[in-house]
Coordinates of C-alpha atoms and ligand atoms in Angstrom, one line a residue:
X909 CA 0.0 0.0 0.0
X910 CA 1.5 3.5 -1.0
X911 CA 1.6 5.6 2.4
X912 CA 2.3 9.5 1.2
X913 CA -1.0 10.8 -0.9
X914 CA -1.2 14.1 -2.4
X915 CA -5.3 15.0 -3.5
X916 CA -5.7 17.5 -6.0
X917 CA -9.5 18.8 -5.4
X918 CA -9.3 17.8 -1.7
X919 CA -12.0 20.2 -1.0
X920 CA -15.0 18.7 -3.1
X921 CA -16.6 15.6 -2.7
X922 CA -14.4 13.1 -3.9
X923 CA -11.0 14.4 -2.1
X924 CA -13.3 14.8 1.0
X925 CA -14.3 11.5 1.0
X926 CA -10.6 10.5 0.2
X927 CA -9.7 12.1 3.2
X928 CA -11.9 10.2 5.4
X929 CA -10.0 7.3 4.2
X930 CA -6.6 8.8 5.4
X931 CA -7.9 9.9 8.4
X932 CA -8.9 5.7 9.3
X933 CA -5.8 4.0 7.4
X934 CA -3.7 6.9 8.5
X935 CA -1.8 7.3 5.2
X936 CA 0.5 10.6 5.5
X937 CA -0.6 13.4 3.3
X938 CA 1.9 15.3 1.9
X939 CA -0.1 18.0 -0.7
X940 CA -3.7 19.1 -1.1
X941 CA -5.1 21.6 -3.4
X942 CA -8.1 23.7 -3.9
X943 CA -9.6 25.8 -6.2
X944 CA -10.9 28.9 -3.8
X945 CA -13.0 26.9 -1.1
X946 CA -10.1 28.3 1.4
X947 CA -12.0 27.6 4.8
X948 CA -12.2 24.1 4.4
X949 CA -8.4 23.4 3.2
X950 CA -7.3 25.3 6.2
X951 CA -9.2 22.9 8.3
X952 CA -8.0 19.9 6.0
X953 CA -4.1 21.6 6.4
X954 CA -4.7 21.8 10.0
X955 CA -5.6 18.3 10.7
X956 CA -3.7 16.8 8.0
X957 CA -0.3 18.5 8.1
X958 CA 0.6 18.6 4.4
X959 CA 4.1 19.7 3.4
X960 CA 2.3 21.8 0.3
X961 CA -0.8 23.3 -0.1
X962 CA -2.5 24.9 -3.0
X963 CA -5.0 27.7 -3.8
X964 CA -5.5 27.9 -7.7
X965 CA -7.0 31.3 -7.0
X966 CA -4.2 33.6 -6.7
X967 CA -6.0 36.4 -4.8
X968 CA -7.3 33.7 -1.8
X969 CA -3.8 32.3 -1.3
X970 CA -2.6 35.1 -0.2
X971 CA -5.2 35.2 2.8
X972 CA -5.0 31.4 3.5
X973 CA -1.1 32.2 3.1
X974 CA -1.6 34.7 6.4
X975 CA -4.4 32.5 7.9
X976 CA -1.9 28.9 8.6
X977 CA 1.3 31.2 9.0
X978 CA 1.6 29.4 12.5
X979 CA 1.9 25.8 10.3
X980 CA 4.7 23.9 8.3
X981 CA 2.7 24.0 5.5
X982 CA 4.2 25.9 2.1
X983 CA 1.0 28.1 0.7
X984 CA 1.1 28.0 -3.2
X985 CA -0.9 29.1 -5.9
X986 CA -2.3 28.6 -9.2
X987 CA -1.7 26.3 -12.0
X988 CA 2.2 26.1 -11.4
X989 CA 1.2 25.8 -7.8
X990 CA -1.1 22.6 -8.5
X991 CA 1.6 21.2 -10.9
X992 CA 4.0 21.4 -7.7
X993 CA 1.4 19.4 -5.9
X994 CA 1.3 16.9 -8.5
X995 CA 4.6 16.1 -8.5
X996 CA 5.6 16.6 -4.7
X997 CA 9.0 14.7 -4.4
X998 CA 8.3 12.6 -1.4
X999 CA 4.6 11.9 -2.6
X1000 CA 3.7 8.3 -3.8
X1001 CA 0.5 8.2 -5.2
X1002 CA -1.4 11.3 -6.6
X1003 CA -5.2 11.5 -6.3
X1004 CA -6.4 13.7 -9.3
X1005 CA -10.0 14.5 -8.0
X1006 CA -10.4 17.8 -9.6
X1007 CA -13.2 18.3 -12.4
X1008 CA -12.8 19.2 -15.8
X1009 CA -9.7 19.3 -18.4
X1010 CA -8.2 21.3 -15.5
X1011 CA -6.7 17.9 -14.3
X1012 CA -5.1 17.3 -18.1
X1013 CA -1.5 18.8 -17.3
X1014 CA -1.3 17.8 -13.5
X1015 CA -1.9 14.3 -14.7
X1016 CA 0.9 14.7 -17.0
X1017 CA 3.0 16.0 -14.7
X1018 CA 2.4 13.3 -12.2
X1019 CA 3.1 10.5 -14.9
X1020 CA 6.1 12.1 -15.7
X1021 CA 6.9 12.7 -12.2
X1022 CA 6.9 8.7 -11.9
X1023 CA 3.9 8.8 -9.4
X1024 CA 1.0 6.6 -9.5
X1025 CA -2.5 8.1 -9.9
X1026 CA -5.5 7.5 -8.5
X1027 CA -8.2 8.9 -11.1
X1028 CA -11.6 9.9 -10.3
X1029 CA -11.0 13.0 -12.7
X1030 CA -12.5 11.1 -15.6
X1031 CA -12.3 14.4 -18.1
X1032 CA -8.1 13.7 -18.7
X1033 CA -8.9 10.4 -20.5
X1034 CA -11.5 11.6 -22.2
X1035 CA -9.5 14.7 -23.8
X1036 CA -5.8 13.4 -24.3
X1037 CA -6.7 8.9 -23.3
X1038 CA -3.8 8.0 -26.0
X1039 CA -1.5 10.6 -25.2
X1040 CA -1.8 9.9 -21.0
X1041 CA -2.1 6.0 -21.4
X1042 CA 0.6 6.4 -23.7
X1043 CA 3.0 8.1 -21.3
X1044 CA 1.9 6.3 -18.2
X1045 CA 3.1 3.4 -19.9
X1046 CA 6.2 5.1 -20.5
X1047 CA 7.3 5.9 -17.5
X1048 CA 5.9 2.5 -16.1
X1049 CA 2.7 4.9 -14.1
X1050 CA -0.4 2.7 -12.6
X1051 CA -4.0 4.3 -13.5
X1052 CA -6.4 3.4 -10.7
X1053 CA -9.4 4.1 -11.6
X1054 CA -11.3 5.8 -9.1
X1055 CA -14.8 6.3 -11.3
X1056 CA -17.5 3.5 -9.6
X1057 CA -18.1 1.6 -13.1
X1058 CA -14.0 1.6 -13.7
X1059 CA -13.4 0.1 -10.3
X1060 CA -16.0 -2.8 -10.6
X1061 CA -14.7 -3.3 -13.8
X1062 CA -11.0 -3.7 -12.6
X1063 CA -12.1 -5.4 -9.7
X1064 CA -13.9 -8.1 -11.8
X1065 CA -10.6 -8.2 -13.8
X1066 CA -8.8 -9.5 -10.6
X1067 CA -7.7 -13.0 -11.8
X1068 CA -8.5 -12.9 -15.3
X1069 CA -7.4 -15.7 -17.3
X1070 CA -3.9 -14.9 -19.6
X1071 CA -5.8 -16.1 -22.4
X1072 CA -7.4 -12.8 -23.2
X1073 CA -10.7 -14.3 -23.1
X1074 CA -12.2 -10.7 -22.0
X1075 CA -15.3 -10.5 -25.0
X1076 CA -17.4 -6.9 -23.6
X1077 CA -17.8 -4.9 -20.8
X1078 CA -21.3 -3.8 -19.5
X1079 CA -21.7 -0.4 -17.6
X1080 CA -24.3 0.2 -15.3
X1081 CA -26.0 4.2 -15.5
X1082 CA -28.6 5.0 -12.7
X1083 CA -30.2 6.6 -15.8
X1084 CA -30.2 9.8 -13.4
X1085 CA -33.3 12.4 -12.2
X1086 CA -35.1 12.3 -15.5
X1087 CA -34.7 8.6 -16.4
X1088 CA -38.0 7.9 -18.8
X1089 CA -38.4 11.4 -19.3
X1090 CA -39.4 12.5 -23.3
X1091 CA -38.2 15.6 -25.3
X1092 CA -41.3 17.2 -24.3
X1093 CA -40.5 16.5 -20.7
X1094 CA -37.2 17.8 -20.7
X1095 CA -38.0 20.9 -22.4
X1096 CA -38.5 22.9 -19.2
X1097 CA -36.5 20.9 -16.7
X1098 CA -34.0 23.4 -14.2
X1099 CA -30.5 23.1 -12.9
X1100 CA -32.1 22.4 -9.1
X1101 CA -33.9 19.7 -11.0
X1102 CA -31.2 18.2 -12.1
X1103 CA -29.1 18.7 -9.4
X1104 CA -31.2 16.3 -7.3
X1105 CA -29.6 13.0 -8.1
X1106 CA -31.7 9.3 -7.2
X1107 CA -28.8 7.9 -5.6
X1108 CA -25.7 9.8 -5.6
X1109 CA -24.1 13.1 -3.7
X1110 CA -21.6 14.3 -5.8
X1111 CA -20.1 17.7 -7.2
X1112 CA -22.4 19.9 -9.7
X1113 CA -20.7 19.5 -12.9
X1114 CA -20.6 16.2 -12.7
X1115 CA -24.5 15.6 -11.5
X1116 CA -25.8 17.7 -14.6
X1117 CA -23.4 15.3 -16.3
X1118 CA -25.4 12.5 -15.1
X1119 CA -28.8 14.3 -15.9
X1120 CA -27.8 14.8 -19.2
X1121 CA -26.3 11.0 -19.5
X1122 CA -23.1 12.7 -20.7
X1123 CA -21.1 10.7 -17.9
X1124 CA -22.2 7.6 -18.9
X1125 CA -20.9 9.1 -22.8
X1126 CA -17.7 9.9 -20.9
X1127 CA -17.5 7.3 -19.2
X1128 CA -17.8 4.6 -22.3
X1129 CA -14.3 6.8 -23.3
X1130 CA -12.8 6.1 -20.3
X1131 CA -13.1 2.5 -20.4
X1132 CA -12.2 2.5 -24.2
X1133 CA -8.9 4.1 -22.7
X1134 CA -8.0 2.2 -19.3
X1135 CA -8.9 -1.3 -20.8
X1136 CA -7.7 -0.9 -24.0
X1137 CA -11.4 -2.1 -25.8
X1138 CA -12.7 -0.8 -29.6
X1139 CA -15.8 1.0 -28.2
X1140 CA -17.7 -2.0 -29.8
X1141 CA -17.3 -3.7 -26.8
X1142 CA -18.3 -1.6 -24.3
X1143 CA -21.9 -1.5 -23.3
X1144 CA -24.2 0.7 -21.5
X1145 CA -27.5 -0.6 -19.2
X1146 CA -29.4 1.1 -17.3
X1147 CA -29.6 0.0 -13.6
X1148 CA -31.8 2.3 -11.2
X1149 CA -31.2 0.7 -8.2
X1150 CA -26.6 1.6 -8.3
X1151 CA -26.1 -1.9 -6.5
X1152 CA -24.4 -3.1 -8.7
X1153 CA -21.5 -1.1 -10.1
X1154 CA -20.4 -2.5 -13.8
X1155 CA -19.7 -5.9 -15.3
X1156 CA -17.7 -8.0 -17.5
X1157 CA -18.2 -10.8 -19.9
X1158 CA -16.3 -13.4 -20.8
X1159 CA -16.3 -15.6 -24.5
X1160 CA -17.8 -18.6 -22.4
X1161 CA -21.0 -15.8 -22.0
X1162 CA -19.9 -15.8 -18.0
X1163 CA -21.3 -12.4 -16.3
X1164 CA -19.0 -11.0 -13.3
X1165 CA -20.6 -8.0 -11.6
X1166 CA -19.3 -5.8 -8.8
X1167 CA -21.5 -4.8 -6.4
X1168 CA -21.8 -2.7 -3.2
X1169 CA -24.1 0.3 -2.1
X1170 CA -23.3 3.5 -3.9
X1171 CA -20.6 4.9 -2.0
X1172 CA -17.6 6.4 -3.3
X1173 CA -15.5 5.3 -0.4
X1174 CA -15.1 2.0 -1.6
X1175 CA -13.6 2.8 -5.3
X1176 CA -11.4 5.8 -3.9
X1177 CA -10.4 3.3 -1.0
X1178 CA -9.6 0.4 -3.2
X1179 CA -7.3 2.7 -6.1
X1180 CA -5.2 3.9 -2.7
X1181 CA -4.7 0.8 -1.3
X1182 CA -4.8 -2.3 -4.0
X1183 CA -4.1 -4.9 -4.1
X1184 CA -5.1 -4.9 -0.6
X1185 CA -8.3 -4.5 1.0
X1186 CA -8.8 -2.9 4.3
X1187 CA -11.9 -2.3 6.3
X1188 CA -13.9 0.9 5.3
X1189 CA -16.5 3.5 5.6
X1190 CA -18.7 2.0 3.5
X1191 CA -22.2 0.7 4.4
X1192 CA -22.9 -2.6 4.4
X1193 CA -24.9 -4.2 1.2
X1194 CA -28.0 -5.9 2.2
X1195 CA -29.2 -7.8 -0.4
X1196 CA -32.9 -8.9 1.4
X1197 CA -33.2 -4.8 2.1
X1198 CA -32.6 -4.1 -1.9
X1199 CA -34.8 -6.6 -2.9
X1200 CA -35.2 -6.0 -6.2
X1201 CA -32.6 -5.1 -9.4
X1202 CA -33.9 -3.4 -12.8
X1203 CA -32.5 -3.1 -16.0
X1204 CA -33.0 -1.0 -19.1
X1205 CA -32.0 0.1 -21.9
X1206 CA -30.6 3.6 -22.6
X1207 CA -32.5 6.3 -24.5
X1208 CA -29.7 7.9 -26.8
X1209 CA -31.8 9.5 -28.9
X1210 CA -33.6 11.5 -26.1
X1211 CA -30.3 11.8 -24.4
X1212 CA -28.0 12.9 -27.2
X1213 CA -25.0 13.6 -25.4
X1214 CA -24.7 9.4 -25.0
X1215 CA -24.6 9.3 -28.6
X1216 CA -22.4 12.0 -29.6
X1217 CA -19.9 10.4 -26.7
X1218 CA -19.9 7.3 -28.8
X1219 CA -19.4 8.8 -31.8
X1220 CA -16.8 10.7 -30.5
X1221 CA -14.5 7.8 -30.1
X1222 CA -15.1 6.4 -33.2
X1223 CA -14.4 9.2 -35.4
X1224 CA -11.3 9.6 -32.5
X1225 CA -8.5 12.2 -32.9
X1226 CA -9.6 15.2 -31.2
X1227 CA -13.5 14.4 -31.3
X1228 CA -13.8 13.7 -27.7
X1229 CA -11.8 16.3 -26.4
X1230 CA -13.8 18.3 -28.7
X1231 CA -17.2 17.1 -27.0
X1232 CA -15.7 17.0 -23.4
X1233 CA -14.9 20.8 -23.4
X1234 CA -18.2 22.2 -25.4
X1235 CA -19.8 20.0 -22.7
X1236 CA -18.1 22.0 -19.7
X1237 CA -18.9 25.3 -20.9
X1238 CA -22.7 24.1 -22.1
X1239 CA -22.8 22.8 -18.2
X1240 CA -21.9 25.9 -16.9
X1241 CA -23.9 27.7 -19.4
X1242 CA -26.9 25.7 -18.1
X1243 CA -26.0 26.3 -14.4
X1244 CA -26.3 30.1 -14.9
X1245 CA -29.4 29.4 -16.6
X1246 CA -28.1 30.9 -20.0
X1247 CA -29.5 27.8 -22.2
X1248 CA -32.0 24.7 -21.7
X1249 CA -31.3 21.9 -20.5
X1250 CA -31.8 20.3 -24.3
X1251 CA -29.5 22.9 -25.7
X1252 CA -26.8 21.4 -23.7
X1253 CA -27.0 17.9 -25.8
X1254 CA -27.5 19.9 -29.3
X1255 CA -24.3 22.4 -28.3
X1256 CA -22.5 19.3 -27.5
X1257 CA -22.9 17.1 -30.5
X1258 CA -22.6 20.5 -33.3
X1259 CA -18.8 21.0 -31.2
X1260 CA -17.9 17.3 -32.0
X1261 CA -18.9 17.5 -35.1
X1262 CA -17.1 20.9 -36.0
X1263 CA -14.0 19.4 -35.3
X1264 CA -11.5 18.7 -38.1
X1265 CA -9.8 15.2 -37.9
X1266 CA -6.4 14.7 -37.0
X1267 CA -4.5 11.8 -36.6
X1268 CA -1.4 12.9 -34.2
X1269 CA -1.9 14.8 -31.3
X1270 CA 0.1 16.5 -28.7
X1271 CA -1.1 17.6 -25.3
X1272 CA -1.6 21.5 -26.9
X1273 CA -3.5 20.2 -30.0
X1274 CA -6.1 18.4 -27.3
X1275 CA -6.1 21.8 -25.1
X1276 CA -7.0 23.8 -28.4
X1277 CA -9.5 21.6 -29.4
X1278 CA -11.2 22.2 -25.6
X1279 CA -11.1 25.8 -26.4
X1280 CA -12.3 25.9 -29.7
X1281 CA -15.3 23.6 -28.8
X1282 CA -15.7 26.5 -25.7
X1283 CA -15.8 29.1 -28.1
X1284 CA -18.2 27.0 -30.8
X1285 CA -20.7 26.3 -27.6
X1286 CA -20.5 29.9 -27.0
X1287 CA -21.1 31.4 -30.5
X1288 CA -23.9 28.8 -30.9
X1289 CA -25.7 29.8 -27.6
X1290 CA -26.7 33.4 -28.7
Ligands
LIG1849 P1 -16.3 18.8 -6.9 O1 -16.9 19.9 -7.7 O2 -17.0 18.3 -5.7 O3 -14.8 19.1 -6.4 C1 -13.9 19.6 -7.4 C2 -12.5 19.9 -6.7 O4 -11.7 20.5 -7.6 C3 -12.7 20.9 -5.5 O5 -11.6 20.7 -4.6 C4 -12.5 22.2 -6.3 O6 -12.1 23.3 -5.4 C5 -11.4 21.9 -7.3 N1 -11.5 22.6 -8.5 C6 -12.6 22.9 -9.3 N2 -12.3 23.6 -10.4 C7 -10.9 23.8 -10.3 C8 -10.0 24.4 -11.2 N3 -10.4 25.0 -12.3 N4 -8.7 24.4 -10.8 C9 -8.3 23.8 -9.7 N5 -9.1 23.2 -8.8 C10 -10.4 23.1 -9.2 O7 -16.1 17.5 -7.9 P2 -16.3 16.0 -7.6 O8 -15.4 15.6 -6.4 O9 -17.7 15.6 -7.6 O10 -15.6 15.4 -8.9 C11 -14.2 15.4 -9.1 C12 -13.9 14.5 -10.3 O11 -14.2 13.1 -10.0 C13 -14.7 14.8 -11.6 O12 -13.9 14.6 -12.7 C14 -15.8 13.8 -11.6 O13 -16.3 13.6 -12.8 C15 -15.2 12.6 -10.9 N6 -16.1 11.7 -10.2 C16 -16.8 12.1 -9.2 C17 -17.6 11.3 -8.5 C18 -18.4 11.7 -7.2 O14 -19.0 10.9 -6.6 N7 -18.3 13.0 -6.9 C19 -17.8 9.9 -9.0 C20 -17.0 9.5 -10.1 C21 -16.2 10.4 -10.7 P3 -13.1 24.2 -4.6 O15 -13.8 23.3 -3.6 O16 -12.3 25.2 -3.9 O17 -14.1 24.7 -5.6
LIG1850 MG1 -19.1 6.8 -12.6

């Protein structure tokens, strides 16, 4: 088990829970970061003791700065500051738990770095999946996955037979708030609508995400990426209930599902501590209580951003970086209430499409694409 952890994102809801786990294994935390929620890192500095600790707004690290002046820890700031965090020398593993393609470079920094990453910030693979995979292999980096559907699935993968014998994936969706809903439905639907998620507590961004079934889209990326499948073989079903967490199939048409109640704890626990498993937070699952499972299929034609996710990674190149960044801007759009929630799907899929193909990439070709399909969200909006 790797003992020093540095969180980027410690403040939101998966470095919180993160550091619920380090409080109970007592694994040594060595840098956290922020973006401005400064009262809670203080707290988190104050109990945890980190060596760094980063503000990515400049103007708030200077009062956080003055605020822990009595601790040990060094008070950065900004995107150099989080790249320092990334790549703390005496850190081990890196948790990447920030949202959006603001995690790109501190991924690559932490690969390059030679640490291993923990990654619940699904957004990197989705933008740059060859280019990270690519140097994580390199520099001989473990991906954990951190994502619920990517843990089951390399959990189930514990013990697979050398014989590549691996024929599909299946990932479970919750379906989200508006599961059934029609076109009509959705026409009027409101960010505090689809902020209330069924059965998870997560960060905004990526609860409209799950609203708009974009997550599942980006998550059907992420798997192409971490388990090196053509999209072909990676499935999506609905599953209301979030008992049971993904699946995989093998060619003898055997089904191995992970399941557990919905609670981050136990992916974010077992990326910091596999191959081990160690007692944790987590609830109990109670089969008798549950009752009942359900399965569906998905609606991609209602839910649009599903099927401009797929083909996203079949026309590849720069497609899904393309889709992941109109997608942050049409989110935030949405959260301001600037655009429907429907518009978000439509602005999403013209972005993907607008952009050209290419077949070699570098880490500033996939950041212009983001800001392109930004810009393309934004003229399309008005
Ligand atoms: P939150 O919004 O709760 O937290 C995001 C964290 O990143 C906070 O610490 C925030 O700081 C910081 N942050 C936000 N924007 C920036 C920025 N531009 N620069 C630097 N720091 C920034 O998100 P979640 O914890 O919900 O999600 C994190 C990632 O994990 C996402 O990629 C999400 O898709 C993925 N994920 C989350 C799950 C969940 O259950 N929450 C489940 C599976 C995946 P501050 O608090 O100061 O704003
Ligand atoms: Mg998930």
């Amino acid at each position: 088990m790797k003992q020093k952890l540095s969180i980027l994102g410690s403040t939101g809801s998966i470095g919180t829970q993160a550091l619920n786990i380090a409080r109970a294994l007592q694994i040594e935390i060595t840098a956290l970061t922020a973006h401005s929620n400064i009262d809670c890192l203080e707290t988190q500095i104050r109990e945890f003791k980190p060596a760094i600790a980063v503000v990515a707004e400049e103007t708030l690290a200077h009062v956080l700065k003055a605020k822990v002046a009595d601790t040990g820890t060094k008070i950065l700031s900004g995107q150099d500051g989080i790249l320092e965090a990334a790549t703390e020398p005496s850190c081990e593993i890196v948790l990447n738990a920030l949202v959006g393609i603001a995690g790109l470079l501190p991924t690559m920094a932490a690969i390059h770095a030679k640490k291993d990453i923990a990654l619940a910030n699904k957004e990197t693979l989705v933008a740059g999946g060859d280019i990270v995979m690519q140097a994580a292999k390199d520099n001989g980096v473990s991906i954990l996955p951190v994502d619920s559907e990517h843990s089951a699935i390399f959990q189930c993968l514990q013990g697979a037979p050398p014989n590549n014998a691996l024929s599909g994936i299946i990932l479970t969706a919750s379906g989200g708030p508006f599961f059934g809903f029609s076109r009509e439905q959705l026409y009027s639907v409101k960010a505090k609508d689809a902020l209330k998620h069924p059965n998870w507590n997560m960060g905004k961004k990526i609860t409209i995400d799950c609203a708009t079934m974009m997550n599942k889209g980006l998550e059907i990326i992420e798997a192409v990426h971490l388990f090196g499948l053509p999209v072909e073989k990676v499935d999506v079903v609905v599953h209301r209930e979030s008992i049971i967490h993904s699946l995989i199939e093998y060619n003898d048409n055997s089904v191995i599902a992970q399941l557990g109640l919905p609670d981050m704890h136990i992916p974010i626990q077992y990326a910091l501590t596999y191959p081990n498993r160690l007692p944790s937070p987590a609830g109990k699952l109670s089969l008798t209580k549950i009752k009942n499972f359900s399965f569906f299929e998905p609606d991609d034609e209602t839910f649009l951003c599903l099927k401009t996710c797929k083909e996203a990674i079949q026309k590849g190149g720069l497609a899904p970086a393309a889709a992941n960044g109109a997608n942050e801007e049409a989110v935030q759009l949405f959260l301001e209430d600037k655009i429907s929630f429907l518009d978000i799907g439509t602005l999403v899929y013209e972005a993907m499409k607008a952009q050209r193909h290419r077949d070699e990439i570098t880490i500033e070709d996939v950041l212009r694409a983001d800001r392109s399909a930004r810009e393309n969200v934004k003229a399309n909006c008005k």
